[in-house]
Coordinates of C-alpha atoms in Angstrom, one line a residue:
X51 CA -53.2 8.5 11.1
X52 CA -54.2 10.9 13.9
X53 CA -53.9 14.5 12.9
X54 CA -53.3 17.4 15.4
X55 CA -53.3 21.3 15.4
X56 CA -50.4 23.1 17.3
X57 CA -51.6 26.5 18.3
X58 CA -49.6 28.7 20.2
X59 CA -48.0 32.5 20.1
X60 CA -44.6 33.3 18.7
X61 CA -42.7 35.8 21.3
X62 CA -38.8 34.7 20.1
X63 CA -36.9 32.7 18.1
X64 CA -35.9 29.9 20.9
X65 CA -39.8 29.5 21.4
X66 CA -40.7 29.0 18.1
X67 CA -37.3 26.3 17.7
X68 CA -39.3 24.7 20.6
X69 CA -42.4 24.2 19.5
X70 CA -41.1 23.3 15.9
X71 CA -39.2 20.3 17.8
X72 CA -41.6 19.0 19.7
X73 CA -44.0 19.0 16.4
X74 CA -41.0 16.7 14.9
X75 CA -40.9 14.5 17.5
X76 CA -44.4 13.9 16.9
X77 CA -44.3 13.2 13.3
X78 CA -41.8 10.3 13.9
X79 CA -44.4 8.6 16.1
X80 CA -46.8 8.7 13.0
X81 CA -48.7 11.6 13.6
X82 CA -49.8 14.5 11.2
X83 CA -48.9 17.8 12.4
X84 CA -50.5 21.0 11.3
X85 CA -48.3 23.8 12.3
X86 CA -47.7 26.8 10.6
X87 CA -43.6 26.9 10.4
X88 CA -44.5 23.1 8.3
X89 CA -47.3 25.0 5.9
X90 CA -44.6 27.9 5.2
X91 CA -41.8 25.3 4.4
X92 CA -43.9 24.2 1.3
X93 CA -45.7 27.5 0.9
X94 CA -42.9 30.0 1.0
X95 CA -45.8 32.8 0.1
X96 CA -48.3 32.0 3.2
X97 CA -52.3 30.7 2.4
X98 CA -53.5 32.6 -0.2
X99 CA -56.9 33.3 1.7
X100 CA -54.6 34.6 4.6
X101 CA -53.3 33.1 7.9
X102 CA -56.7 34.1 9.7
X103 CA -58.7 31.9 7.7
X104 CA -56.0 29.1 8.0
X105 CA -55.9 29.2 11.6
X106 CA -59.8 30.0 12.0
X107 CA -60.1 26.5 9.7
X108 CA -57.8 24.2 11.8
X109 CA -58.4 25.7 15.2
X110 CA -62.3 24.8 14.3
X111 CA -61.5 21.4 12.1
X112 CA -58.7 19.9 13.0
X113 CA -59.5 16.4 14.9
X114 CA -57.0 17.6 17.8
X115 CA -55.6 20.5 18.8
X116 CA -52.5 21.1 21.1
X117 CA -52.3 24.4 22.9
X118 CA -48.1 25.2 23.9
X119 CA -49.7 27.1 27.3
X120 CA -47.9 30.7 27.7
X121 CA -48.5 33.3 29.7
X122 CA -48.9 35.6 26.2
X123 CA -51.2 32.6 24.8
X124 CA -53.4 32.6 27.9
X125 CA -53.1 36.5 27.5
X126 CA -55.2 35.9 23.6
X127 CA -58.0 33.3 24.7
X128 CA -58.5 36.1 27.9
X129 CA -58.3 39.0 25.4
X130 CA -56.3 40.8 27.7
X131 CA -53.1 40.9 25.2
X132 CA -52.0 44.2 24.1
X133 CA -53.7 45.5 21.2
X134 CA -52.2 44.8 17.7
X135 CA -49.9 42.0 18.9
X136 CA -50.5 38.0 18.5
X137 CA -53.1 38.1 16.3
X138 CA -52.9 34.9 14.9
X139 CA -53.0 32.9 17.9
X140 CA -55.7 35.8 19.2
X141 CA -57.8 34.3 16.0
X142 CA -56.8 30.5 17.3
X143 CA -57.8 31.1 20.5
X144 CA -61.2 32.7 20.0
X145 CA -62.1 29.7 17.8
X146 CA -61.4 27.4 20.3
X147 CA -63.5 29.4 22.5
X148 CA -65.9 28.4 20.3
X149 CA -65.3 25.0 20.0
X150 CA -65.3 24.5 23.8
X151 CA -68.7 26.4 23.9
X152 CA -70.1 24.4 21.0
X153 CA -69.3 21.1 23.3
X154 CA -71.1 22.4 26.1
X155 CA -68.0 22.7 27.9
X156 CA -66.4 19.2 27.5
X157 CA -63.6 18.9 25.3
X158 CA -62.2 15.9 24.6
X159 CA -59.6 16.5 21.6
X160 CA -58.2 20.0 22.9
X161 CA -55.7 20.0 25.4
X162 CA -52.1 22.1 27.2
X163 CA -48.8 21.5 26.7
X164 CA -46.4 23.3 29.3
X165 CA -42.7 23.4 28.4
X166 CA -42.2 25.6 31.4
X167 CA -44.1 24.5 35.1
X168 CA -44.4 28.1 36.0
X169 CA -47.2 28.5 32.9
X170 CA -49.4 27.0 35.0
X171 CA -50.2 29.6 37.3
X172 CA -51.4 31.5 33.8
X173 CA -54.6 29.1 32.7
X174 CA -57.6 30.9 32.5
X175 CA -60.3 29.5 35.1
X176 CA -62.5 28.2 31.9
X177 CA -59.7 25.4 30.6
X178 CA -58.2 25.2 34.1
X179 CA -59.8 22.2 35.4
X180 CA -58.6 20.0 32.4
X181 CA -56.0 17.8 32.0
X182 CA -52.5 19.0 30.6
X183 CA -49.4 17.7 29.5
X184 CA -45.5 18.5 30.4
X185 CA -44.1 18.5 26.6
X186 CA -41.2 16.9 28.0
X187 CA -42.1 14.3 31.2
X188 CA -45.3 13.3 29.6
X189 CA -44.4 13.0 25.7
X190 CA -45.2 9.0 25.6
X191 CA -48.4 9.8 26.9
X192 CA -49.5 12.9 24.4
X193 CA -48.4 10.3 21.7
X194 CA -51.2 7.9 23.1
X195 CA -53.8 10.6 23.1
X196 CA -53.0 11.1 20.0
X197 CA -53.5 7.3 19.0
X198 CA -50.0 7.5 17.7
X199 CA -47.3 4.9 17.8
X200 CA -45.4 4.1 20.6
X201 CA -42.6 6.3 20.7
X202 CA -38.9 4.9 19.9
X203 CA -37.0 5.5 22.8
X204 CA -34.6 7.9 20.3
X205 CA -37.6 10.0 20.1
X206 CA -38.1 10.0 23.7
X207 CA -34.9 9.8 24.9
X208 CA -33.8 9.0 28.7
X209 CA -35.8 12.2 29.7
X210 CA -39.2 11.9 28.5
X211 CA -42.3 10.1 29.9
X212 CA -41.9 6.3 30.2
X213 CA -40.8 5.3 26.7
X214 CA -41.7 0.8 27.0
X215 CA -44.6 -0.8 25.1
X216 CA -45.6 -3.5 27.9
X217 CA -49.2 -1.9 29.3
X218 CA -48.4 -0.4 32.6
X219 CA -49.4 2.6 35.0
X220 CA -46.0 4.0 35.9
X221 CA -45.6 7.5 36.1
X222 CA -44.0 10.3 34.3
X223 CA -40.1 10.3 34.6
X224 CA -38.2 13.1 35.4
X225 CA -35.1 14.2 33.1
X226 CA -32.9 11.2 33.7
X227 CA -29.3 10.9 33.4
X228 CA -26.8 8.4 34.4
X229 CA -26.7 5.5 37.0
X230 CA -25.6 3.0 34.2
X231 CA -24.2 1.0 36.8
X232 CA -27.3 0.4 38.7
X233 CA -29.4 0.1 35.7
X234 CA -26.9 -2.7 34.8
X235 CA -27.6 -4.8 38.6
X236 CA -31.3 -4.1 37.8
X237 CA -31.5 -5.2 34.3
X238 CA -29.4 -8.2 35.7
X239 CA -32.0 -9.1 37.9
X240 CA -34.8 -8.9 36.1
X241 CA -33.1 -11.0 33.5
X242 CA -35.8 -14.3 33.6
X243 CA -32.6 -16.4 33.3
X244 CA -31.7 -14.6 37.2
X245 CA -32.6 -16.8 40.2
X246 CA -33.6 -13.3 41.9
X247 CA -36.9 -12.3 42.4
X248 CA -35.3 -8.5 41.4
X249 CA -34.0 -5.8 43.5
X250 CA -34.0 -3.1 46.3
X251 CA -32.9 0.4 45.9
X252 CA -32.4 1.9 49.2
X253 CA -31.4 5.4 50.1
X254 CA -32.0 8.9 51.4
X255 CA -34.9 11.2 50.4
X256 CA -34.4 13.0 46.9
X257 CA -32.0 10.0 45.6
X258 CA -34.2 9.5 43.1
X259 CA -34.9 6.0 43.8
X260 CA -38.3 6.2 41.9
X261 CA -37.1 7.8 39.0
X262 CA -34.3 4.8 38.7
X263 CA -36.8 2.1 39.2
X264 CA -39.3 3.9 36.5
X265 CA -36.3 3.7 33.9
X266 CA -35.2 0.2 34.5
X267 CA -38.6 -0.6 34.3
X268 CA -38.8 1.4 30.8
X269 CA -35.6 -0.5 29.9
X270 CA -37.1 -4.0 30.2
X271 CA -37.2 -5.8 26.6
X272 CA -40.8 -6.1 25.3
X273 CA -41.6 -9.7 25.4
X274 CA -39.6 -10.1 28.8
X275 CA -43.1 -8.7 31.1
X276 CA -46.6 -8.8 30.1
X277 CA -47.4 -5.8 32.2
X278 CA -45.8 -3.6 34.4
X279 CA -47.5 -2.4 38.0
X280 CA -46.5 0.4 40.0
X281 CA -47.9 0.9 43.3
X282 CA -46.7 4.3 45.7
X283 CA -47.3 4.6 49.4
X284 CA -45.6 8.2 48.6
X285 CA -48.0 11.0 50.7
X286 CA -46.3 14.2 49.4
X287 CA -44.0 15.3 46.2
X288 CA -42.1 18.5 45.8
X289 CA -41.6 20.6 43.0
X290 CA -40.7 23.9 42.6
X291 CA -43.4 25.7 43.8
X292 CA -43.5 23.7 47.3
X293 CA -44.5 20.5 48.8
X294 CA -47.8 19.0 47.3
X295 CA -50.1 16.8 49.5
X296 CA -51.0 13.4 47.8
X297 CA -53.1 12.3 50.6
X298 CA -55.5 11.9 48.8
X299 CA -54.4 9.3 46.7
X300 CA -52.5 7.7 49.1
X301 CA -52.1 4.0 50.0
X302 CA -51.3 3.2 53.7
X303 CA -50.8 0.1 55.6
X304 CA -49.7 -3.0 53.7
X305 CA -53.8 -4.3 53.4
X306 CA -53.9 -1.5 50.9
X307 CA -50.9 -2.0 49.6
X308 CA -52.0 -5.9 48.7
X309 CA -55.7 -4.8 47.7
X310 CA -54.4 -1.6 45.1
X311 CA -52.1 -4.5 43.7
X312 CA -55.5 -6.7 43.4
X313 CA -56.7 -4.2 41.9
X314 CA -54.2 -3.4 39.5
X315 CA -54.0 -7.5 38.4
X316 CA -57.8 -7.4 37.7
X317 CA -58.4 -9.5 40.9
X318 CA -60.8 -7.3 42.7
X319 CA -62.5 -10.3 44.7
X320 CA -59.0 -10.7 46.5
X321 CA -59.9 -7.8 48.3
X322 CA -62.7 -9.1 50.3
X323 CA -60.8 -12.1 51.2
X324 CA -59.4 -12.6 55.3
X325 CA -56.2 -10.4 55.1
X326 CA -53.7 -12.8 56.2
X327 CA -55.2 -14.8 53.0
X328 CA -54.2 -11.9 50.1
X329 CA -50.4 -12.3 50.0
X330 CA -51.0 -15.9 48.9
X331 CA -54.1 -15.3 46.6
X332 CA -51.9 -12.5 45.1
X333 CA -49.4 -15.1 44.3
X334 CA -52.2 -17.7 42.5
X335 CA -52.9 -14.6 40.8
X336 CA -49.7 -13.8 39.3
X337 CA -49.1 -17.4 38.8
X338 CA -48.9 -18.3 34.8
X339 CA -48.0 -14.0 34.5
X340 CA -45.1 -12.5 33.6
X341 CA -45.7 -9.3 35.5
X342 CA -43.0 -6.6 37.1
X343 CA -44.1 -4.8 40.2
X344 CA -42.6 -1.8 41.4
X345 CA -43.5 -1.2 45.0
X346 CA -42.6 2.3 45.9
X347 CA -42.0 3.9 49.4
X348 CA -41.8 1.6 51.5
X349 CA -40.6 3.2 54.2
X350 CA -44.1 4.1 55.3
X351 CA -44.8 0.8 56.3
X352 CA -43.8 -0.7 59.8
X353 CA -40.9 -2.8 59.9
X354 CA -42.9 -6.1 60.3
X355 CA -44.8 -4.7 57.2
X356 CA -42.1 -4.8 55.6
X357 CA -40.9 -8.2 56.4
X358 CA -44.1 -9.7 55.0
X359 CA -43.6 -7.4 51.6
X360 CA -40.1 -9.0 51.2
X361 CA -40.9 -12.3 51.9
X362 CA -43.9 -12.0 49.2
X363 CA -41.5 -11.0 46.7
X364 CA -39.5 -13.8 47.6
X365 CA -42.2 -16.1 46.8
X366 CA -43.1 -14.9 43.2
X367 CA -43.9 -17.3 41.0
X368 CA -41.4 -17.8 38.0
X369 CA -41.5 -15.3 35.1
X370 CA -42.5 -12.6 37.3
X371 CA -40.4 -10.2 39.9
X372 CA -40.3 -6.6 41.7
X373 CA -38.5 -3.8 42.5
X374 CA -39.0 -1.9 46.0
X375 CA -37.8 1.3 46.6
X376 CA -37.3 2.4 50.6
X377 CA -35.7 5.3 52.4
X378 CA -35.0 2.1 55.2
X379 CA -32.9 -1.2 55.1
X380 CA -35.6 -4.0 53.6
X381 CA -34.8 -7.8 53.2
X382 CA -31.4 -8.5 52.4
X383 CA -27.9 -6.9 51.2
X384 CA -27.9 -10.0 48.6
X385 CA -31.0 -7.8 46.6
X386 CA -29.6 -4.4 48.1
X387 CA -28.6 -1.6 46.0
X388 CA -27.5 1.9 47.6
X389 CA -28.6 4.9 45.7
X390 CA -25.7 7.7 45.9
X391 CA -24.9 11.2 44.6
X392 CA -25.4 11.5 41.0
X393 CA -22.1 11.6 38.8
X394 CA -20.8 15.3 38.5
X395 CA -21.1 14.6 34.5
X396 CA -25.1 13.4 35.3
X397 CA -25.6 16.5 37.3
X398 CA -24.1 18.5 34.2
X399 CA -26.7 16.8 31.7
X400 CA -29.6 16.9 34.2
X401 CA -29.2 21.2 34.8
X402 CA -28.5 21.0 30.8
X403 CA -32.0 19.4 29.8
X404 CA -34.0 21.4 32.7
X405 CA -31.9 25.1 31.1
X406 CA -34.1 24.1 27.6
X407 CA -37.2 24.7 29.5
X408 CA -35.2 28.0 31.9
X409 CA -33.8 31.3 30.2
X410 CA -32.2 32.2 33.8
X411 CA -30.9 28.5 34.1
X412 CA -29.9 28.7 30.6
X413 CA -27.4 31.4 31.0
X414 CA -25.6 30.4 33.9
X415 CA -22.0 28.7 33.3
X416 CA -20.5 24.9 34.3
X417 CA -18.5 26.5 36.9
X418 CA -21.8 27.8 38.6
X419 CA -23.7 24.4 38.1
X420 CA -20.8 22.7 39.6
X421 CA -20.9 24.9 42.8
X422 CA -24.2 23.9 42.5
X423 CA -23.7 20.4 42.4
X424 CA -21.1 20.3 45.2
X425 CA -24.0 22.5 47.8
X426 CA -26.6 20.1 46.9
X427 CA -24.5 17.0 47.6
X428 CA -25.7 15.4 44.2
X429 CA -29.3 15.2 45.0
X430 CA -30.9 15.0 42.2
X431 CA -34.4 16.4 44.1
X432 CA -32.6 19.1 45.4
X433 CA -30.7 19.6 42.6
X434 CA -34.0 20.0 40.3
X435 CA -35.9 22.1 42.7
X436 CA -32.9 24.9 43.6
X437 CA -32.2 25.2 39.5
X438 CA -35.9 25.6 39.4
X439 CA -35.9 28.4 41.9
X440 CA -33.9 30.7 39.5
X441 CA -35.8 32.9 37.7
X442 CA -38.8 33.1 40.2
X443 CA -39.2 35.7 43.3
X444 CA -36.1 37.1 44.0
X445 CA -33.5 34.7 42.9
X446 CA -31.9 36.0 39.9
X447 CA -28.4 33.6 39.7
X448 CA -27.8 30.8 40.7
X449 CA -26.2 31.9 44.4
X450 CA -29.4 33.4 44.6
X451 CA -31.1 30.0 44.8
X452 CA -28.5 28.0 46.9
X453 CA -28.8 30.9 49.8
X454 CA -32.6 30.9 49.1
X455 CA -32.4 26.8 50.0
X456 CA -30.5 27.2 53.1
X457 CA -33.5 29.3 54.4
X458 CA -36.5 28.4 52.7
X459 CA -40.3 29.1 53.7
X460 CA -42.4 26.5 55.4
X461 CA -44.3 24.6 52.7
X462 CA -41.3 24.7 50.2
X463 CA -38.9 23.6 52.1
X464 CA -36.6 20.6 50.4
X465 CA -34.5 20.1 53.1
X466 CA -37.3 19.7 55.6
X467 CA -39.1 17.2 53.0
X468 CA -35.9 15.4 52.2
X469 CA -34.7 14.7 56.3
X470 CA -37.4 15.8 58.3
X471 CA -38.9 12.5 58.7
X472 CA -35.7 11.0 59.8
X473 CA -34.9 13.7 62.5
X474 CA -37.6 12.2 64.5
X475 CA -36.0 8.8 64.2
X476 CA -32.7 9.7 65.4
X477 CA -31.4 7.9 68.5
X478 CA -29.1 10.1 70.8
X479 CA -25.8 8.5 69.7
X480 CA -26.9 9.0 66.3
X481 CA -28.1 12.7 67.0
X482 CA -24.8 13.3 68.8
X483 CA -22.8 11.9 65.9
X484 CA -24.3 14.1 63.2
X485 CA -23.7 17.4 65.6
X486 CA -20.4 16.4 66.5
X487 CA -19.4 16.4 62.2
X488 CA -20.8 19.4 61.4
X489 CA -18.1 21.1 63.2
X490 CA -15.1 18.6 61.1
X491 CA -14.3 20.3 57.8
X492 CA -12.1 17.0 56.6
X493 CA -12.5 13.3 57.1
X494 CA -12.8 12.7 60.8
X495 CA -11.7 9.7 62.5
X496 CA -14.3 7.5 64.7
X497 CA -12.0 8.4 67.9
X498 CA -12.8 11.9 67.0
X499 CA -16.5 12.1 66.4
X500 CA -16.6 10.1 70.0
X501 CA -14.9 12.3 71.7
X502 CA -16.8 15.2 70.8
X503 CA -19.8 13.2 71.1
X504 CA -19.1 12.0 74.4
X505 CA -20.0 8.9 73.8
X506 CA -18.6 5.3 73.4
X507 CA -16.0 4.5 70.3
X508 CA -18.1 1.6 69.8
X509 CA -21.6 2.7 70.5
X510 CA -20.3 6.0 67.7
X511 CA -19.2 3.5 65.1
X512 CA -22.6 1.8 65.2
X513 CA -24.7 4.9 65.0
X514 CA -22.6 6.4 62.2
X515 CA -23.1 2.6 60.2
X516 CA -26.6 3.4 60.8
X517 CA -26.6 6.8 59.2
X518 CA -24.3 5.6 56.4
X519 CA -27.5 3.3 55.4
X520 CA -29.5 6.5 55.6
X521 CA -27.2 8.4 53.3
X522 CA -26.4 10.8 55.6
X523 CA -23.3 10.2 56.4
X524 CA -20.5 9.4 53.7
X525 CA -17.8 6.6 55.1
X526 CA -14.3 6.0 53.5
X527 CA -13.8 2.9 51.7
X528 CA -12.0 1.2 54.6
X529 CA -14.8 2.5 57.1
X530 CA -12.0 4.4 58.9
X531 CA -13.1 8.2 58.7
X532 CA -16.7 9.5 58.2
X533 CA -18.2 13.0 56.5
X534 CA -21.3 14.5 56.5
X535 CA -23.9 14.8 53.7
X536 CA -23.5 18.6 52.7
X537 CA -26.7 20.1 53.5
X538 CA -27.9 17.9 56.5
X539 CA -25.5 20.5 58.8
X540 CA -27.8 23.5 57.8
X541 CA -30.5 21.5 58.3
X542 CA -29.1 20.3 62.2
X543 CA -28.8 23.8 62.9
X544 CA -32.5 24.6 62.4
X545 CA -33.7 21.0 64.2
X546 CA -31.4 20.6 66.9
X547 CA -29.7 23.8 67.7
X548 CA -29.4 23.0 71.7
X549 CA -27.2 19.6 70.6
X550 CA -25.0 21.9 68.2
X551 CA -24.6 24.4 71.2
X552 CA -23.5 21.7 73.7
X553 CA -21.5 20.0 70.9
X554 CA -19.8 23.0 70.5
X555 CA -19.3 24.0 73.7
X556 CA -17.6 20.8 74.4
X557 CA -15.0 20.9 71.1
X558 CA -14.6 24.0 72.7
X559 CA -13.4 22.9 75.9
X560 CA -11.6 20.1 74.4
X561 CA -9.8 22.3 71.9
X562 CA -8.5 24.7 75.2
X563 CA -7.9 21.4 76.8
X564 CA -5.6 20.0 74.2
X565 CA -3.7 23.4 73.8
X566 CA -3.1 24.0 77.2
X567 CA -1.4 20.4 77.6
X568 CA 0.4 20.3 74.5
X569 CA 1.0 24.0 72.8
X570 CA 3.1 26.7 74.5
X571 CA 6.7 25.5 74.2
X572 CA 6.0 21.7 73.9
X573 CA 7.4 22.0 70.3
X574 CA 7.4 17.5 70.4
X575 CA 3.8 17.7 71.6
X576 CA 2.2 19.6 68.9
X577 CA 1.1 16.8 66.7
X578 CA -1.3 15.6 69.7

């Protein structure tokens, strides 16, 4: 059994309920915990040789050691802390000084947990370069490290790290809640009694379409895949301190895409092969394997790309199949499935989990989060990264952080990392369109939107099918009146201020238009 050392410094009451949770957590995966609110439950009194010399002896001896990184624990191994206060983990810390000095620098069995993001900006320049761990995101993974068991997924729950015991590379998973309906048509066709090869989730930027494929990939039985591959064309995330570049790892073109999934099957010499040849050596290679890919990002690709993708995925031998994830239309609506808004109850649970790891989130009230919920359209990106703005800079309440998003600094902008991409895309019915329903408060008809638009009924109703795919613009059920995606207004008015201008000069001359023919004493006429 794998036996670990928690160290970390006690400033309150909810940090110490943290760390005393996580510790439980681990136990049920089989590991031995050394922490010092477990030594006092059976020794009421404390160590009788005193609690330097029990944390001096497991900081130096204990197999692993997992450091809860705080600003005030970062504060001790610096010796920078004020004097007289945490001296226990000041004792912890100096050991481990030690320890990393004593391995010339390389430690393999010490390593940071974060509960918050924000802690990060605290590591000392001497432990800053290794790996650490989000207590939460990348829990399954800390149990590996620590050779435990893989964790139950009641230990885990739906917001830890992947939580599935088929080998795989998939990447930590965000705090998940709801979309039982699409995990349902997933888990449906990955069924191996399904004649599909598996699904498509299409939808807007910040849907979360790689957090849903992640889960229904965690949600597979055991025996029904032999391994589990994810492969991302992603070139950028964003947290909450900004946009981070991943160009660096980033696979581009579908001959990478083909030769990273070579790699990933073991079948390196496909990669040498004539490139017209890998889609169908890929296949021979899967052949006889019950494997799930996950193809992520698509969107990257060019649409003839993307054509040969779906028609590979077609073709998968029996026993395996995929799931692709694309901010475009791919294959067909038969394997199609729309990411939306999340639920308003989902929204509720997501703010709940991410308030455990937020004081300033923690205090705010439903009636907030719901405003919130409402101004971030049910994003769950944008929903994350504005509940992660509170509590940093100047944004004190949640207000603070939705006016914060609607003006946000270059590098850190969501709403330029959610639609910037598309803007560029936009043909001018489809430009004219958006424009023309920013300025409709209610449902506005397709007549309507024309009008304003100045532009063919017919020529309107295609574009605004066309942005309904992009999950920008939200239809009726009968496709008879259309709204805009909260959010992607604000974000017009910044890219294409000269279209709003003329848009609104033209409602403008409409409006005195209408008036003039129909107000004044044409009581019958008002209605027009």
């Amino acid at each position: 059994m794998a036996k670990v050392f928690i160290s970390y410094r006690q400033t309150d009451e909810p940090q110490r309920q943290r760390v005393r949770d996580f510790a439980e957590r681990l136990r049920k995966c089989g590991i031995d915990v050394i922490l010092d609110q477990f030594f006092l439950d059976q020794n009421p009194a404390g160590p009788n040789d005193g609690w330097d010399k029990w944390s001096s002896d497991n900081a130096l001896k204990t197999e692993f050691v997992l450091i809860v990184g705080t600003k005030a624990w970062f504060e001790c191994f610096e010796k920078s802390q004020p004097p007289g206060t945490g001296l226990g983990a000041a004792c912890e810390a100096d050991d481990l000084r030690h320890r990393i000095y004593e391995g010339g620098g390389v430690i393999s069995d010490i390593r940071i947990i974060l509960f918050d993001d924000s802690n990060a900006n605290h590591i000392p320049p001497k432990i800053k370069r290794y790996h650490r761990f989000d207590a939460t995101r990348d829990f399954a993974n800390i149990v590996r490290w620590l050779n435990g068991k893989a964790p139950h997924p009641a230990v885990t729950s739906a917001n830890s790290s992947p939580c599935t015991s088929i080998p795989h590379n998939l990447p930590s998973l965000q705090p998940f809640f709801g979309r039982e309906e699409e995990l349902r048509k997933i888990a449906d066709a990955l069924d191996p009694e399904s004649r599909t090869w598996g699904a498509v989730i299409d939808g807007a930027g910040g849907m979360g379409k790689t957090s849903l494929a992640v889960r229904a990939a965690c949600d597979a039985p055991p025996d029904a895949f032999d391994k589990i591959v994810f492969v991302t064309l992603k070139s950028r995330d964003l947290d909450d301190d900004g946009v981070r570049d991943l160009s660096g790892f980033l696979i581009s073109g579908i001959n990478e895409l083909f030769n990273e999934l070579a790699r990933e099957l073991g079948s390196e010499q496909i990669t040498k092969a004539v490139e017209k040849e890998r889609p169908r050596l890929l296949l021979g290679a899967l052949r006889n394997t019950k494997t799930l890919l996950i193809l992520d990002n698509l969107e990257s690709l060019l649409k003839s790309e993307r054509d040969t993708v779906f028609n590979f995925v077609k073709r998968l031998p029996p026993g395996c199949k995929a799931i692709l994830t694309s901010r475009v239309r791919i294959g067909s609506a038969a394997e199609e499935l729309i990411l939306e808004k999340l639920s308003q109850e989902a929204a509720l649970q997501t703010l709940a989990k991410l308030a455990e790891g937020n004081p300033a989130l923690a205090r705010t009230n439903d009636a907030e989060r719901l405003d919130l919920y409402r101004e971030t359209g049910g994003k769950p990106l944008l929903l994350r990264w504005t509940a992660g703005q509170i509590g940093r800079g100047s944004c004190v309440t949640l207000t603070d952080a939705i006016k914060y998003l609607r003006s946000c600094p270059e590098g850190n902008d969501p709403l330029e990392f959610i639609f910037g991409d598309l803007v560029e895309d936009f043909s001018e019915a489809e430009t004219r369109a958006l424009c023309a329903l920013t300025y409709f408060t209610l449902p506005a008809k397709v007549e309507h939107i024309a009008t304003i638009a100045e532009r063919d009924e017919a020529e309107t109703e295609d574009a605004l099918k066309s942005l309904i795919n992009r999950s920008l613009v939200v239809p009726s059920e009968e496709l008879k009146t259309f709204t805009l995606v909260p959010l992607v207004a604000d974000f017009l008015r910044v890219k294409k201020p000269e279209v709003l201008r003329e848009t609104g000069d033209r409602l403008e001359k409409h409006g005195y238009a209408l008036a003039t023919e129909n107000g004044y004493e044409k009581h019958d006429r008002f209605p027009v």
